[in-house]
Coordinates of C-alpha atoms in Angstrom, one line a residue:
Chain A
X958 CA 10.8 59.7 -172.9
X959 CA 9.3 61.4 -169.9
X960 CA 8.5 59.4 -166.8
X961 CA 4.7 60.1 -167.2
X962 CA 4.9 58.9 -170.8
X963 CA 6.8 55.8 -169.9
X964 CA 4.2 55.0 -167.2
X965 CA 1.4 55.2 -169.7
X966 CA 3.4 53.1 -172.2
X967 CA 3.9 50.5 -169.5
X968 CA 0.1 50.3 -169.1
X969 CA -0.3 49.7 -172.8
X970 CA 2.5 47.1 -172.6
X971 CA 0.7 45.3 -169.8
X972 CA -2.5 45.1 -171.8
X973 CA -0.6 43.7 -174.8
X974 CA 0.9 41.1 -172.6
X975 CA -2.4 40.3 -171.0
X976 CA -3.9 39.6 -174.5
X977 CA -0.9 37.4 -175.5
X978 CA -2.2 34.1 -174.0
X979 CA -5.4 34.3 -176.1
X980 CA -3.5 35.0 -179.3
X981 CA -1.0 32.2 -178.4
X982 CA -3.9 29.8 -177.8
X983 CA -5.4 30.6 -181.2
X984 CA -2.0 30.2 -182.9
X985 CA -1.4 26.8 -181.2
X986 CA -4.8 25.6 -182.5
X987 CA -3.8 26.5 -186.0
X988 CA -0.4 25.0 -185.5
X989 CA -2.1 21.7 -184.7
X990 CA -4.2 22.0 -187.8
X991 CA -1.2 22.6 -189.9
X992 CA 0.8 19.8 -188.3
X993 CA -2.0 17.2 -188.5
X994 CA -3.2 18.5 -191.9
X995 CA -6.7 19.3 -190.6
X996 CA -7.6 21.4 -193.6
X997 CA -11.2 21.8 -192.6
X998 CA -10.3 23.8 -189.5
X999 CA -7.3 25.6 -190.9
X1000 CA -7.7 29.3 -191.0
X1001 CA -4.5 30.9 -192.4
X1002 CA -6.2 34.3 -192.6
X1003 CA -6.7 34.2 -188.8
X1004 CA -3.0 33.2 -188.3
X1005 CA -2.0 36.1 -190.6
X1006 CA -4.2 38.6 -188.9
X1007 CA -2.7 37.7 -185.5
X1008 CA 0.8 37.9 -186.9
X1009 CA 0.0 41.1 -188.6
X1010 CA -1.2 42.9 -185.5
X1011 CA 1.7 41.6 -183.5
X1012 CA 4.2 42.8 -186.1
X1013 CA 2.6 46.2 -186.0
X1014 CA 2.7 46.9 -182.3
X1015 CA 5.4 44.6 -180.7
X1016 CA 8.5 46.7 -181.6
X1017 CA 6.9 49.9 -180.3
X1018 CA 6.3 48.2 -177.0
X1019 CA 9.9 47.0 -176.8
X1020 CA 9.5 43.5 -178.2
X1021 CA 11.5 43.8 -181.4
X1022 CA 12.2 40.1 -181.9
X1023 CA 8.6 39.2 -181.4
X1024 CA 7.7 41.8 -184.0
X1025 CA 10.3 40.5 -186.5
X1026 CA 9.1 36.9 -186.2
X1027 CA 5.5 37.9 -186.5
X1028 CA 6.3 40.1 -189.6
X1029 CA 8.1 37.1 -191.3
X1030 CA 5.0 34.9 -190.8
X1031 CA 2.7 37.7 -191.9
X1032 CA 4.8 38.2 -195.1
X1033 CA 5.0 34.5 -195.9
X1034 CA 1.3 33.8 -195.5
X1035 CA 0.4 36.9 -197.4
X1036 CA 2.6 35.8 -200.3
X1037 CA 1.3 32.2 -200.2
X1038 CA -2.3 33.4 -200.2
X1039 CA -1.6 35.8 -203.0
X1040 CA -0.1 33.0 -205.2
X1041 CA -2.9 30.6 -204.3
X1042 CA -0.7 28.0 -202.6
X1043 CA 0.2 27.2 -199.1
X1044 CA 3.7 25.9 -198.2
X1045 CA 2.6 24.2 -195.0
X1046 CA 6.1 23.2 -193.9
X1047 CA 7.5 26.7 -194.3
X1048 CA 4.5 28.3 -192.6
X1049 CA 4.7 25.8 -189.8
X1050 CA 8.4 26.6 -189.2
X1051 CA 7.7 30.3 -189.0
X1052 CA 4.7 29.8 -186.8
X1053 CA 6.7 27.7 -184.4
X1054 CA 9.4 30.3 -184.3
X1055 CA 6.8 32.9 -183.4
X1056 CA 5.2 30.7 -180.7
X1057 CA 8.6 30.1 -179.3
X1058 CA 9.2 33.9 -179.1
X1059 CA 5.8 34.4 -177.5
X1060 CA 6.7 31.8 -174.9
X1061 CA 10.0 33.5 -174.3
X1062 CA 8.5 36.9 -173.9
X1063 CA 5.9 35.6 -171.5
X1064 CA 8.5 33.8 -169.4
X1065 CA 10.8 36.8 -169.3
X1066 CA 7.9 39.0 -168.2
X1067 CA 6.8 36.5 -165.5
X1068 CA 10.4 36.4 -164.2
X1069 CA 10.6 40.2 -164.2
X1070 CA 7.3 40.5 -162.4
X1071 CA 8.5 38.0 -159.8
X1072 CA 11.8 39.8 -159.3
X1073 CA 9.9 43.1 -158.8
X1074 CA 7.6 41.4 -156.4
X1075 CA 10.5 40.0 -154.3
X1076 CA 12.5 43.3 -154.3
X1077 CA 9.3 45.1 -153.3
X1078 CA 8.7 42.5 -150.4
Chain B
X1386 CA -8.4 69.4 -184.7
X1387 CA -10.9 66.5 -184.7
X1388 CA -9.2 63.3 -185.7
X1389 CA -10.7 59.8 -186.4
X1390 CA -8.3 56.8 -186.1
X1391 CA -9.5 53.6 -187.7
X1392 CA -7.7 50.4 -186.8
X1393 CA -9.0 47.0 -185.7
X1394 CA -6.3 46.7 -183.0
X1395 CA -7.1 48.3 -179.6
X1396 CA -3.4 48.4 -178.8
X1397 CA -2.8 50.7 -181.8
X1398 CA -5.6 53.0 -180.5
X1399 CA -3.9 53.2 -177.1
X1400 CA -0.4 53.8 -178.7
X1401 CA -1.7 56.6 -180.9
X1402 CA -3.5 58.2 -178.1
X1403 CA -0.3 58.1 -176.1
X1404 CA 1.9 59.4 -178.8
X1405 CA -0.5 62.3 -179.6
X1406 CA -1.1 63.4 -176.1
X1407 CA 1.2 66.5 -176.4
X1408 CA -0.5 67.8 -179.6
X1409 CA -3.5 70.1 -179.5
X1410 CA -6.2 67.8 -180.7
X1411 CA -9.6 68.9 -179.8
X1412 CA -11.2 65.4 -180.3
X1413 CA -9.6 62.0 -180.9
X1414 CA -12.0 59.2 -181.7
X1415 CA -11.3 55.6 -182.5
X1416 CA -13.1 53.1 -184.7
X1417 CA -12.4 49.4 -185.0
X1418 CA -13.7 48.9 -188.6
X1419 CA -14.8 50.7 -191.7
X1420 CA -18.4 50.3 -190.7
X1421 CA -17.7 51.6 -187.3
X1422 CA -15.9 54.6 -188.8
X1423 CA -18.8 55.4 -191.2
X1424 CA -21.2 55.2 -188.2
X1425 CA -19.0 57.6 -186.2
X1426 CA -18.8 60.0 -189.2
X1427 CA -22.5 60.0 -189.6
X1428 CA -23.2 60.7 -185.9
X1429 CA -20.4 63.2 -185.3
X1430 CA -21.8 66.5 -184.0
X1431 CA -19.0 68.4 -185.8
X1432 CA -17.2 66.9 -188.8
X1433 CA -13.7 65.4 -188.4
X1434 CA -10.8 67.4 -189.8
X1435 CA -8.6 64.4 -190.6
X1436 CA -8.3 60.6 -190.6
X1437 CA -5.7 57.9 -189.8
X1438 CA -6.7 54.6 -191.4
X1439 CA -5.2 51.2 -191.1
X1440 CA -4.9 49.7 -194.6
X1441 CA -5.6 46.1 -193.6
X1442 CA -8.8 45.6 -191.7
X1443 CA -11.4 42.8 -191.7
X1444 CA -14.5 43.6 -193.7
X1445 CA -14.1 47.0 -195.4
X1446 CA -10.4 47.6 -196.1
X1447 CA -8.6 50.9 -195.5
X1448 CA -8.5 51.6 -199.2
X1449 CA -12.3 51.0 -199.5
X1450 CA -12.8 53.4 -196.6
X1451 CA -10.7 56.1 -198.4
X1452 CA -13.0 55.7 -201.4
X1453 CA -16.0 56.1 -199.2
X1454 CA -14.6 59.2 -197.4
X1455 CA -13.7 60.8 -200.7
X1456 CA -17.2 60.2 -202.1
X1457 CA -18.7 62.4 -199.4
X1458 CA -18.9 66.2 -200.1
X1459 CA -17.9 67.0 -196.5
X1460 CA -14.6 65.0 -196.6
X1461 CA -13.7 65.3 -200.3
X1462 CA -10.4 67.1 -199.4
X1463 CA -9.9 66.0 -195.8
X1464 CA -6.3 64.8 -195.1
X1465 CA -6.1 61.0 -194.8
X1466 CA -3.0 59.3 -193.4
X1467 CA -2.8 55.5 -194.0
X1468 CA -1.2 53.3 -191.4
X1469 CA 0.6 50.5 -193.2
X1470 CA 3.1 47.8 -192.5
X1471 CA 6.0 46.6 -194.5
X1472 CA 3.9 43.8 -196.0
X1473 CA 1.4 46.3 -197.3
X1474 CA 3.7 48.4 -199.4
X1475 CA 1.9 47.1 -202.5
X1476 CA -1.3 48.7 -201.3
X1477 CA 0.2 52.1 -200.8
X1478 CA -0.2 53.1 -204.5
X1479 CA -3.9 52.0 -204.4
X1480 CA -4.4 54.1 -201.2
X1481 CA -2.9 57.2 -202.9
X1482 CA -4.9 56.5 -206.0
X1483 CA -8.0 56.4 -203.9
X1484 CA -7.2 59.8 -202.4
X1485 CA -4.9 59.2 -199.3
X1486 CA -2.8 62.1 -198.4
X1487 CA 0.1 60.4 -196.6
X1488 CA 1.2 57.1 -195.0
X1489 CA 3.0 56.0 -191.9
X1490 CA 4.6 52.7 -191.3
X1491 CA 4.0 50.2 -188.5
X1492 CA 5.7 49.7 -186.1
X1493 CA 4.8 53.1 -185.0
X1494 CA 7.5 55.4 -183.8
X1495 CA 6.4 58.1 -181.4
X1496 CA 8.5 61.0 -182.9
X1497 CA 7.4 60.1 -186.5
X1498 CA 3.7 59.8 -185.5
X1499 CA 3.8 63.1 -183.7
X1500 CA 5.5 65.0 -186.5
X1501 CA 3.4 63.5 -189.3
X1502 CA 0.1 64.1 -187.4
X1503 CA 1.3 67.7 -186.8
X1504 CA 1.6 68.1 -190.5
X1505 CA -1.9 66.6 -190.8
X1506 CA -3.1 69.3 -188.3
X1507 CA -1.6 72.0 -190.4
X1508 CA -3.2 70.6 -193.6
X1509 CA -6.5 70.4 -191.8
X1510 CA -6.2 74.0 -190.6
X1511 CA -5.3 75.2 -194.1
X1512 CA -8.3 73.3 -195.5
X1513 CA -10.6 75.0 -193.0
X1514 CA -9.3 78.4 -194.0
X1515 CA -9.8 77.6 -197.7
X1516 CA -13.3 76.3 -197.0
X1517 CA -14.1 79.4 -195.1
X1518 CA -12.7 81.7 -197.8
X1519 CA -14.6 79.8 -200.5
X1520 CA -17.8 80.2 -198.5
X1521 CA -17.1 83.9 -198.2
X1522 CA -16.6 84.2 -201.9
X1523 CA -19.7 82.2 -202.7
X1524 CA -21.7 84.3 -200.2
X1525 CA -20.4 87.6 -201.6
X1526 CA -21.1 86.5 -205.2
X1527 CA -24.7 85.5 -204.4
X1528 CA -25.1 88.6 -202.3
X1529 CA -24.1 91.0 -205.1
X1530 CA -26.2 89.6 -207.9
X1531 CA -29.4 89.3 -205.9
X1532 CA -32.0 92.0 -206.0
X1533 CA -31.0 94.9 -203.8
X1534 CA -32.3 95.2 -200.2
X1535 CA -32.9 98.9 -199.7
X1536 CA -34.1 98.7 -196.1
X1537 CA -30.8 98.5 -194.2
X1538 CA -28.2 101.2 -193.6
X1539 CA -25.2 100.4 -195.8
X1540 CA -21.6 100.3 -194.6
X1541 CA -19.6 102.8 -196.7
X1542 CA -15.9 102.3 -196.8
X1543 CA -13.1 104.8 -197.6
X1544 CA -15.2 107.9 -197.9
X1545 CA -14.1 110.8 -195.8
X1546 CA -16.5 111.7 -193.0
X1547 CA -18.7 108.6 -193.5
X1548 CA -19.3 106.0 -190.8
X1549 CA -22.0 103.4 -190.0
X1550 CA -25.3 104.7 -188.9
X1551 CA -25.2 103.0 -185.5
X1552 CA -21.7 104.4 -184.9
X1553 CA -23.0 107.9 -185.7
X1554 CA -25.9 107.5 -183.3
X1555 CA -23.6 106.2 -180.6
X1556 CA -21.2 109.0 -181.2
X1557 CA -23.9 111.6 -180.8
X1558 CA -25.3 109.9 -177.7
X1559 CA -21.8 109.9 -176.1
X1560 CA -21.1 113.6 -176.9
X1561 CA -21.8 116.1 -174.1
X1562 CA -24.3 118.9 -174.6
X1563 CA -21.4 121.3 -174.8
X1564 CA -19.9 119.4 -177.7
X1565 CA -23.1 119.7 -179.6
X1566 CA -23.1 123.4 -179.4
X1567 CA -22.5 125.1 -182.8
X1568 CA -23.4 121.9 -184.7
X1569 CA -26.4 121.2 -186.8
X1570 CA -27.9 118.1 -188.3
X1571 CA -29.4 117.7 -191.8
X1572 CA -30.8 115.0 -194.1
X1573 CA -30.3 114.2 -197.7
X1574 CA -32.5 111.9 -199.8
X1575 CA -32.5 110.6 -203.4
X1576 CA -35.5 111.8 -205.3
X1577 CA -37.8 109.4 -207.1
X1578 CA -36.1 106.6 -205.3
X1579 CA -38.5 103.8 -206.4
X1580 CA -38.1 104.6 -210.1
X1581 CA -34.4 104.9 -210.0
X1582 CA -33.8 101.7 -208.0
X1583 CA -36.5 99.6 -209.8
X1584 CA -35.0 96.2 -210.7
X1585 CA -31.5 97.1 -209.3
X1586 CA -29.2 94.4 -208.2
X1587 CA -27.3 94.7 -204.9
X1588 CA -24.0 95.6 -206.5
X1589 CA -25.6 98.4 -208.6
X1590 CA -27.3 99.9 -205.5
X1591 CA -24.1 99.7 -203.5
X1592 CA -22.2 101.6 -206.2
X1593 CA -24.9 104.2 -206.4
X1594 CA -25.0 104.8 -202.7
X1595 CA -21.2 104.8 -202.5
X1596 CA -20.9 107.4 -205.3
X1597 CA -23.5 109.7 -203.8
X1598 CA -21.6 109.4 -200.5
X1599 CA -18.4 110.5 -202.2
X1600 CA -20.2 113.5 -203.8
X1601 CA -21.7 114.4 -200.3
X1602 CA -18.3 114.2 -198.8
X1603 CA -16.8 116.6 -201.4
X1604 CA -19.7 119.0 -201.0
X1605 CA -19.3 119.2 -197.2
X1606 CA -15.5 119.7 -197.2
X1607 CA -13.8 121.6 -195.7
X1608 CA -16.2 121.7 -192.8
X1609 CA -16.0 119.1 -190.1
X1610 CA -18.9 116.7 -190.6
X1611 CA -20.0 113.1 -190.1
X1612 CA -22.6 111.3 -192.2
X1613 CA -24.2 107.9 -192.6
X1614 CA -26.4 106.1 -195.0
X1615 CA -29.6 105.4 -193.1
X1616 CA -31.2 103.0 -195.5
X1617 CA -33.0 103.5 -198.8
X1618 CA -31.6 106.5 -200.6
X1619 CA -31.3 108.6 -197.5
X1620 CA -28.4 110.0 -195.6
X1621 CA -28.1 111.7 -192.2
X1622 CA -25.4 114.2 -191.3
X1623 CA -24.0 116.4 -188.6
X1624 CA -21.7 119.3 -189.3
X1625 CA -20.0 122.0 -187.3
X1626 CA -21.2 124.6 -189.8
X1627 CA -24.1 125.2 -187.4
X1628 CA -26.0 128.3 -188.3
X1629 CA -23.8 128.8 -191.3
X1630 CA -25.3 125.7 -193.0
X1631 CA -27.6 126.8 -195.7
X1632 CA -29.6 124.5 -198.0
X1633 CA -29.0 126.9 -200.8
X1634 CA -25.2 126.9 -200.4
X1635 CA -25.3 123.1 -200.1
X1636 CA -27.2 122.7 -203.3
X1637 CA -25.0 125.2 -205.2
X1638 CA -21.9 123.2 -204.2
X1639 CA -23.7 120.0 -205.2
X1640 CA -24.4 121.4 -208.7
X1641 CA -20.8 122.3 -209.0
X1642 CA -19.4 119.0 -207.8
X1643 CA -21.9 116.2 -208.8
X1644 CA -21.3 116.4 -212.6
X1645 CA -17.7 115.3 -212.0
X1646 CA -19.1 111.9 -210.9
X1647 CA -20.9 109.9 -213.6
X1648 CA -23.2 107.3 -212.2
X1649 CA -24.2 104.3 -214.3
X1650 CA -26.4 101.2 -214.0
X1651 CA -24.8 97.8 -214.5
X1652 CA -26.0 97.7 -218.2
X1653 CA -24.2 101.0 -218.9
X1654 CA -27.2 103.4 -218.8
X1655 CA -26.6 106.6 -216.9
X1656 CA -28.4 107.1 -213.6
X1657 CA -30.5 110.3 -213.9
X1658 CA -31.1 111.4 -210.4
X1659 CA -31.8 114.3 -208.2
X1660 CA -31.5 114.8 -204.4
X1661 CA -33.3 116.8 -201.8
X1662 CA -31.8 118.3 -198.7
X1663 CA -33.6 119.2 -195.5
X1664 CA -33.4 122.4 -193.5
X1665 CA -30.7 122.2 -190.9
X1666 CA -31.7 121.6 -187.3
X1667 CA -29.5 123.3 -184.7
X1668 CA -28.3 121.0 -181.9
X1669 CA -27.6 123.7 -179.3
X1670 CA -29.1 122.9 -175.9
X1671 CA -30.4 119.5 -177.1
X1672 CA -30.1 116.4 -175.0
X1673 CA -28.2 113.4 -176.4
X1674 CA -31.5 111.7 -177.2
X1675 CA -32.8 114.9 -178.6
X1676 CA -29.9 115.1 -181.0
X1677 CA -30.6 111.7 -182.4
X1678 CA -34.3 112.5 -182.7
X1679 CA -33.4 115.8 -184.5
X1680 CA -31.2 113.9 -187.0
X1681 CA -34.0 111.5 -187.8
X1682 CA -36.4 114.4 -188.2
X1683 CA -34.1 116.1 -190.7
X1684 CA -33.7 112.8 -192.6
X1685 CA -37.5 112.3 -192.7
X1686 CA -37.9 115.9 -194.0
X1687 CA -35.4 115.2 -196.8
X1688 CA -37.3 112.1 -197.7
X1689 CA -40.6 113.9 -197.8
X1690 CA -39.0 116.5 -200.0
X1691 CA -37.7 113.8 -202.2
X1692 CA -41.1 112.3 -202.6
X1693 CA -40.5 109.1 -200.6
X1694 CA -43.6 107.3 -199.4
X1695 CA -43.8 107.4 -195.6
X1696 CA -42.1 104.4 -194.0
X1697 CA -40.9 103.2 -197.4
X1698 CA -37.4 102.0 -198.3
X1699 CA -35.3 102.6 -195.2
X1700 CA -35.4 100.6 -192.0
X1701 CA -34.4 103.4 -189.6
X1702 CA -37.4 105.0 -187.8
X1703 CA -38.1 108.5 -189.0
X1704 CA -40.3 111.4 -188.1
X1705 CA -41.8 112.9 -191.3
X1706 CA -42.5 116.6 -191.4
X1707 CA -41.8 118.4 -194.7
X1708 CA -41.8 122.1 -195.0
X1709 CA -40.1 122.9 -198.2
X1710 CA -38.6 121.2 -201.2
X1711 CA -35.3 121.7 -202.9
X1712 CA -34.4 119.9 -206.0
X1713 CA -31.4 119.9 -208.3
X1714 CA -30.9 118.4 -211.7

């Protein structure tokens, strides 16, 4: 990949990372609903939509593990919704795995940014 | 190529824009939903050539959007590439059934996107060519079965010595006076033009004029000459026969040669026709403008001899002035 292309890709990657906290917040809200059985506020479609988008772009931006975990959650909710059931425990496990990976990615990026900042200073 | 990408994720928009930056894409637009895409299609100044659609979008799905696109005349055959993920494989059949052309999987890979969109570009270019050819064929078909327009000079192909009227005029205007020396101009017109061409379709008239041009070409050989159809049933010519050009000799050759050509209407009836030829006008010592004026004068004389009404049929300006009449059967 050329340096110019890599530079533009980095810009897209930064935008994706900038949007992550909002998605994470939405997923955490749904995690609480699932865990506390707050059926009224549970929106599995929203969880799936976020997982679906993340699965679609993460690997291209260099976050293969994030993409894999998001794809697993996307597949599971899709299958559950199709069959008219919702295995809360299974969905919760996959959602927690995804949230954990999001957290990991964010921490790694913060560390990398700090390292860059220090080496630049 | 003009490409519309429809996906509800702005990151996908940015990635696709990035991946396609090396391709020659005249316009790359993005829509976030089916409704947004329909709005963009309706307001596009020029139609899109191809589409990339995400299968799974809130509101109108990608498959529903394919149905919509295919229902419009403009995009009935436009290439559509679906963007799908592994979890949407079941929908791929539905997308193809709806009219999708191809699909590409998320996560997007730069090389794959570029090469597949390149194929999309080629498909779009082929479609444009086919569309253009179809328009030409439709236009030609309508053109030939409509009632004939007699007023314009006709382009005559593949007849020795014949060229377009404007080309003949330009040729004469560019020739020097010395080059005109020894040449003469003359006109030929179809007699009883209104009767012969009454109710003629365009294609019948074209055949008639083309056949007469072929006879004229044979009559004038082996002299060096140039002729044009000037509109209606009239022709203008220039030949190096000069003072050797004689209306009598011309008509005698016509009588010898014309019977070899049998002219028919579209319904099989023979065309019974006669022609008139003007006196020659010598071009010696004439200016370039004078040569063109002389050619028109000769044509008008032939038309008068042929019984044309002044100013009728042909669109090229004339200068009527008949002196004599020569007819053949």
